[in-house]
Structure formats: C-alpha cells, structure tokens
Tab-separated table of C-alpha atoms in Angstrom:
chain	number	residue	atom	x	y	z
A	584	MET	CA	7.501	-9.863	-8.143
A	585	PRO	CA	4.068	-9.933	-9.841
A	586	GLU	CA	1.026	-8.805	-7.861
A	587	TYR	CA	-1.598	-11.439	-8.578
A	588	GLN	CA	-5.123	-11.463	-7.173
A	589	TYR	CA	-6.889	-14.612	-6.057
A	590	THR	CA	-10.416	-15.908	-5.616
A	591	ILE	CA	-12.112	-19.105	-4.442
A	592	LYS	CA	-13.906	-20.745	-7.352
A	593	ASP	CA	-15.319	-24.275	-7.536
A	594	ASN	CA	-13.792	-25.030	-4.100
A	595	THR	CA	-10.264	-24.213	-5.287
A	596	VAL	CA	-8.101	-21.095	-5.178
A	597	SER	CA	-7.708	-19.511	-8.615
A	598	VAL	CA	-5.517	-16.715	-9.970
A	599	ILE	CA	-7.804	-14.021	-11.360
A	600	GLU	CA	-7.346	-13.594	-15.147
A	601	HIS	CA	-4.697	-16.346	-15.186
A	602	GLU	CA	-6.809	-19.431	-14.405
A	603	SER	CA	-5.670	-21.345	-17.479
A	604	GLU	CA	-1.945	-20.750	-17.038
A	605	LEU	CA	-1.349	-20.704	-13.276
A	606	THR	CA	-2.324	-23.159	-10.539
A	607	VAL	CA	-2.370	-22.581	-6.776
A	608	LEU	CA	-0.954	-25.636	-4.975
A	609	ASP	CA	-1.115	-26.725	-1.348
A	610	PHE	CA	2.491	-27.001	-0.148
A	611	GLY	CA	1.668	-27.844	3.482
A	612	ASN	CA	3.104	-31.368	3.198
A	613	TRP	CA	6.321	-30.024	1.677
A	614	GLN	CA	6.903	-27.125	4.100
A	615	SER	CA	4.603	-27.832	7.063
A	616	GLU	CA	6.520	-25.841	9.710
A	617	ARG	CA	7.188	-22.897	7.457
A	618	ILE	CA	3.578	-22.698	6.318
A	619	ILE	CA	2.419	-22.529	9.965
A	620	TYR	CA	4.804	-19.623	10.521
A	621	TYR	CA	3.640	-17.935	7.302
A	622	ARG	CA	-0.015	-18.299	8.303
A	623	SER	CA	0.822	-16.898	11.732
A	624	LEU	CA	2.394	-13.817	10.175
A	625	LEU	CA	-0.700	-13.225	8.034
A	626	ALA	CA	-2.969	-13.613	11.080
A	627	HIS	CA	-0.866	-11.123	13.044
A	628	LYS	CA	-0.987	-8.679	10.149
A	629	ARG	CA	-4.784	-8.883	9.937
A	630	ASP	CA	-5.001	-8.300	13.692
A	631	MET	CA	-2.737	-5.255	13.485
A	632	GLU	CA	-4.817	-3.835	10.642
A	633	TYR	CA	-7.902	-4.149	12.851
A	634	ALA	CA	-6.090	-2.517	15.781
A	635	GLU	CA	-4.975	0.345	13.536
A	636	ALA	CA	-8.549	0.849	12.288
A	637	TYR	CA	-9.957	0.876	15.836
A	638	LEU	CA	-7.411	3.469	16.988
A	639	ASN	CA	-8.027	5.696	13.971
A	640	GLN	CA	-11.769	5.754	14.686
A	641	MET	CA	-11.474	7.214	18.204
A	642	PHE	CA	-13.315	10.529	18.769
A	643	PHE	CA	-11.590	12.024	21.865
A	644	ASP	CA	-14.767	13.720	23.000
A	645	GLU	CA	-16.289	13.714	26.468
A	646	CYS	CA	-19.588	12.323	25.210
A	647	THR	CA	-17.855	9.458	23.346
A	648	SER	CA	-15.572	8.291	26.165
A	649	LEU	CA	-17.317	4.897	26.352
A	650	ILE	CA	-16.779	4.330	22.628
A	651	ASP	CA	-13.155	5.489	22.845
A	652	GLY	CA	-12.587	3.212	25.822
A	653	SER	CA	-13.963	0.226	23.929
A	654	LEU	CA	-11.850	0.977	20.850
A	655	ILE	CA	-8.581	1.447	22.711
A	656	ASN	CA	-9.190	-1.565	24.976
A	657	SER	CA	-9.883	-3.725	21.913
A	658	SER	CA	-6.660	-2.479	20.327
A	659	ILE	CA	-4.642	-3.350	23.431
A	660	GLN	CA	-6.225	-6.817	23.529
A	661	ILE	CA	-5.333	-7.458	19.886
A	662	LEU	CA	-1.780	-6.174	20.272
A	663	ILE	CA	-1.076	-8.330	23.318
A	664	LYS	CA	-2.716	-11.372	21.710
A	665	CYS	CA	-0.080	-11.319	18.965
A	666	PHE	CA	2.681	-11.534	21.578
A	667	SER	CA	1.081	-14.150	23.804
A	668	ASN	CA	0.555	-17.882	23.415
A	669	PRO	CA	0.669	-19.568	26.855
A	670	SER	CA	-0.161	-23.034	25.492
A	671	GLY	CA	2.546	-22.915	22.841
A	672	LYS	CA	0.060	-24.372	20.349
A	673	GLY	CA	-1.529	-22.820	17.287
A	674	ARG	CA	-0.031	-19.751	15.699
A	675	HIS	CA	3.458	-18.536	16.507
A	676	LYS	CA	3.629	-15.551	18.831
A	677	LEU	CA	5.744	-12.490	18.146
A	678	ASP	CA	8.754	-11.621	20.322
A	679	GLU	CA	8.458	-8.162	21.896
A	680	THR	CA	12.237	-7.758	22.204
A	681	LYS	CA	12.816	-8.556	18.542
A	682	VAL	CA	10.008	-6.215	17.451
A	683	PHE	CA	10.089	-3.270	19.848
A	684	ARG	CA	13.825	-3.142	20.600
A	685	ILE	CA	15.903	-4.731	17.824
A	686	PHE	CA	13.632	-4.023	14.832
A	687	ALA	CA	12.452	-0.656	16.175
A	688	LYS	CA	16.040	0.572	16.416
A	689	LYS	CA	16.755	-0.849	12.960
A	690	ILE	CA	14.099	1.408	11.417
A	691	GLY	CA	15.054	4.446	13.486
A	692	GLU	CA	12.416	4.184	16.227
A	693	GLU	CA	12.939	4.259	19.987
A	694	ASP	CA	12.997	1.167	22.177
A	695	LEU	CA	9.370	0.574	23.199
A	696	THR	CA	9.751	-2.612	25.239
A	697	THR	CA	8.986	-0.757	28.484
A	698	GLN	CA	5.801	0.742	27.050
A	699	PHE	CA	4.783	-2.661	25.698
A	700	SER	CA	5.276	-4.154	29.165
A	701	GLN	CA	2.994	-1.478	30.630
A	702	PHE	CA	0.244	-2.254	28.125
A	703	TYR	CA	0.766	-5.971	28.796
A	704	THR	CA	0.234	-5.386	32.515
A	705	ALA	CA	-2.821	-3.193	31.859
A	706	ARG	CA	-4.342	-5.904	29.690
A	707	ASN	CA	-3.708	-8.692	32.223
A	708	LYS	CA	-4.566	-6.857	35.451
A	709	VAL	CA	-7.189	-4.310	34.427
A	710	ILE	CA	-8.773	-4.936	31.008
A	711	SER	CA	-9.087	-8.730	30.877
A	712	HIS	CA	-8.587	-9.722	34.510
A	713	ASP	CA	-9.480	-7.140	37.151
A	714	GLN	CA	-6.692	-7.524	39.691
A	715	LEU	CA	-6.342	-3.830	40.563
A	716	ASN	CA	-9.469	-1.717	40.037
A	717	PHE	CA	-11.688	-3.761	42.345
A	718	SER	CA	-9.521	-2.837	45.349
A	719	GLU	CA	-9.868	0.881	44.602
A	720	ASN	CA	-13.628	0.822	45.251
A	721	ILE	CA	-14.513	2.296	48.634
A	722	ILE	CA	-16.938	0.516	50.979
A	723	GLY	CA	-17.942	2.209	54.215
A	724	LEU	CA	-20.444	1.596	57.002
A	725	VAL	CA	-22.740	4.605	57.591
A	726	VAL	CA	-23.318	4.808	61.364
A	727	ASN	CA	-25.359	7.287	63.375
A	728	PRO	CA	-22.993	8.224	66.227
A	729	THR	CA	-25.943	9.224	68.453
A	730	THR	CA	-27.898	5.984	68.202
A	731	GLY	CA	-25.026	3.694	67.300
A	732	ILE	CA	-27.166	2.201	64.534
A	733	ALA	CA	-25.720	1.371	61.109
A	734	GLU	CA	-28.083	2.882	58.577
A	735	ASP	CA	-26.431	2.153	55.249
A	736	VAL	CA	-23.380	0.889	53.374
A	737	ALA	CA	-21.620	3.560	51.317
A	738	GLU	CA	-20.489	2.358	47.894
A	739	ILE	CA	-18.058	4.621	46.045
A	740	THR	CA	-16.767	3.322	42.719
A	741	VAL	CA	-13.389	4.784	41.832
A	742	ARG	CA	-11.989	4.811	38.311
A	743	ILE	CA	-8.621	6.290	37.436
A	744	GLY	CA	-8.582	8.727	34.516
A	745	TYR	CA	-7.239	7.373	31.219
A	746	LEU	CA	-5.124	9.476	28.863
A	747	TYR	CA	-6.836	8.386	25.661
A	748	LYS	CA	-5.004	10.660	23.210
A	749	GLN	CA	-1.498	9.962	24.518
A	750	ASN	CA	-2.093	6.220	24.673
A	751	GLN	CA	-3.721	6.174	21.240
A	752	GLU	CA	-0.672	7.859	19.716
A	753	LEU	CA	1.696	5.436	21.447
A	754	LEU	CA	-0.354	2.395	20.454
A	755	LEU	CA	-0.504	3.561	16.841
A	756	LYS	CA	3.277	3.897	16.786
A	757	MET	CA	3.624	0.371	18.164
A	758	VAL	CA	1.099	-1.054	15.694
A	759	HIS	CA	2.937	0.588	12.775
A	760	ILE	CA	6.237	-0.907	13.953
A	761	VAL	CA	4.633	-4.366	14.142
A	762	LEU	CA	3.155	-3.978	10.641
A	763	LYS	CA	6.551	-3.035	9.188
A	764	TYR	CA	8.150	-5.986	10.987
A	765	LEU	CA	5.497	-8.364	9.646
A	766	ASP	CA	5.902	-7.077	6.081
A	767	GLU	CA	9.641	-7.744	6.294
A	768	GLN	CA	9.125	-11.243	7.719
A	769	ILE	CA	6.443	-12.135	5.166
A	770	MET	CA	8.633	-10.989	2.280
A	771	GLY	CA	11.562	-13.006	3.632
A	772	VAL	CA	9.546	-16.218	3.969
A	773	ARG	CA	7.958	-15.721	0.540
A	774	GLN	CA	11.312	-15.245	-1.186
A	775	THR	CA	12.815	-18.255	0.602
A	776	LEU	CA	9.936	-20.509	-0.426
A	777	LEU	CA	10.110	-19.445	-4.071
A	778	LYS	CA	13.892	-19.812	-4.178
A	779	GLU	CA	13.837	-23.266	-2.599
A	780	TYR	CA	11.020	-24.572	-4.792
A	781	ASN	CA	12.503	-23.212	-8.009
A	782	GLY	CA	15.883	-24.659	-7.075
A	783	LEU	CA	14.562	-28.201	-6.771
A	784	THR	CA	15.546	-30.554	-9.567
A	785	GLU	CA	12.709	-32.909	-8.657
A	786	LYS	CA	9.542	-31.069	-7.674
A	787	PRO	CA	7.363	-32.394	-4.786
A	788	ASP	CA	3.996	-33.884	-5.607
A	789	LEU	CA	1.563	-31.112	-4.658
A	790	ASN	CA	-2.201	-30.927	-5.092
A	791	ASN	CA	-4.596	-28.048	-5.665
A	792	ILE	CA	-5.863	-26.318	-2.544
A	793	ARG	CA	-9.327	-27.598	-1.642
A	794	CYS	CA	-11.617	-25.197	0.220
A	795	GLU	CA	-14.581	-27.283	1.331
A	796	SER	CA	-13.651	-26.941	5.012
A	797	ILE	CA	-13.220	-23.146	5.007
A	798	PRO	CA	-16.165	-21.565	6.871
A	799	MET	CA	-17.487	-18.431	5.179
A	800	ALA	CA	-19.567	-17.400	8.198
A	801	THR	CA	-20.061	-18.525	11.797
A	802	VAL	CA	-23.128	-18.283	14.004
A	803	TRP	CA	-22.397	-18.252	17.726
C-alpha cells in the first residue's frame, strides 16, 4: 500500500506531489458509521502517543517528583479516557477486555485487565475525584490538660508514597499494547473501505473534503 503524504491547501486536502492525479474525497455520507469509528481510532492513537511521550520524559529523581507526578497522572487520565464514554456519544471507546486480555494474549503479553482496573480506580477516586485521600488527612484538637483549654487544631496532611518507576513501566507496557491494537484495527478498517469502494460497479457521488470549519488554533 503506498505511503502518501497530505496537506491542506486552498481549503481542501491534497496529496503531496500527486495533486494533479489524485483527489481526496469526503466519504462520510457513504460510510458514516465506519468513518466515526475510523476517526475514533485515530483520536485514540494520538492520545496514546501523547501518553507514551509523557511517560518517557519522567526523571525519577527526588527533586523532580512533582513533574513526574504530573506526567504519570496525565498519562493515566489519557489512558482511561480512551476506555470511557459515559454518555455514549462522540467517539467510540475501547474495550479493556478486548485490548488487555484477548489482544494482549494474542501478541504474547500477559492479561492486564486487573492492572487496568486498578489504574481506572486510581483515576476515578484519587486523581480526578478525591474520594480516598481526603479521609487520610488527620485533624486533631490540641488541648491543654491542665487548663482544659483548646489551643489549636492540628492539621496533618497524609500522602501515600507512589511507586513511580514500577507504575511507569506498567503503563508503558499497556500503552504499547493499545498502540499495537489500534494499528491492527486501523489497517483492518482501511483495507475494508478500499475493498468495498473498489468493488462497487456504480461509485457513490462524493465531494472534495472542505476544511473551512477546521480550527487551527483555539484560545480558551
């Protein structure tokens, strides 16, 4: 399969060095459900590439623990996001059983569904929504036993140690499994689309992709 490169030119998608012979068409009206799935796979792949980059930039040094914490927490958030879609709208979510049990075993990796569940819980109850850590903070009334007067409120913030290196290695393994799964799915959808289109006797009426509505930058 040829490896073309593409660019946006004059509000349309063009094939670099093949503009005069090849045209990029919008097939959303012909394969609307499949194109949503395809776009979802590409979005998941971009997310996993970000997660991989974050994990590979960790320092594992005492003076960089805040940076390492931010990087690994961001990676967990991204990983879980790809497997979660409570509303059922928008992009398709990935299935952890298909990825971390069935596909993992297929490529010779161990079943990581239990580890995924642990990261899922950490994301929901500690990283994004603090349902656990707040209860570990200690609050005590400081009383003078002689006078019976309360003189202060003791505030002791407790944080459990985090095994950055071990979790980074596990997360990287999971991210690599997801990337391999996505590559396989993307290739399968691509081949199916090409086969179906080329097998049509009467081709659908498709138009060039128009890019006026694609934002190049966003200010929040």
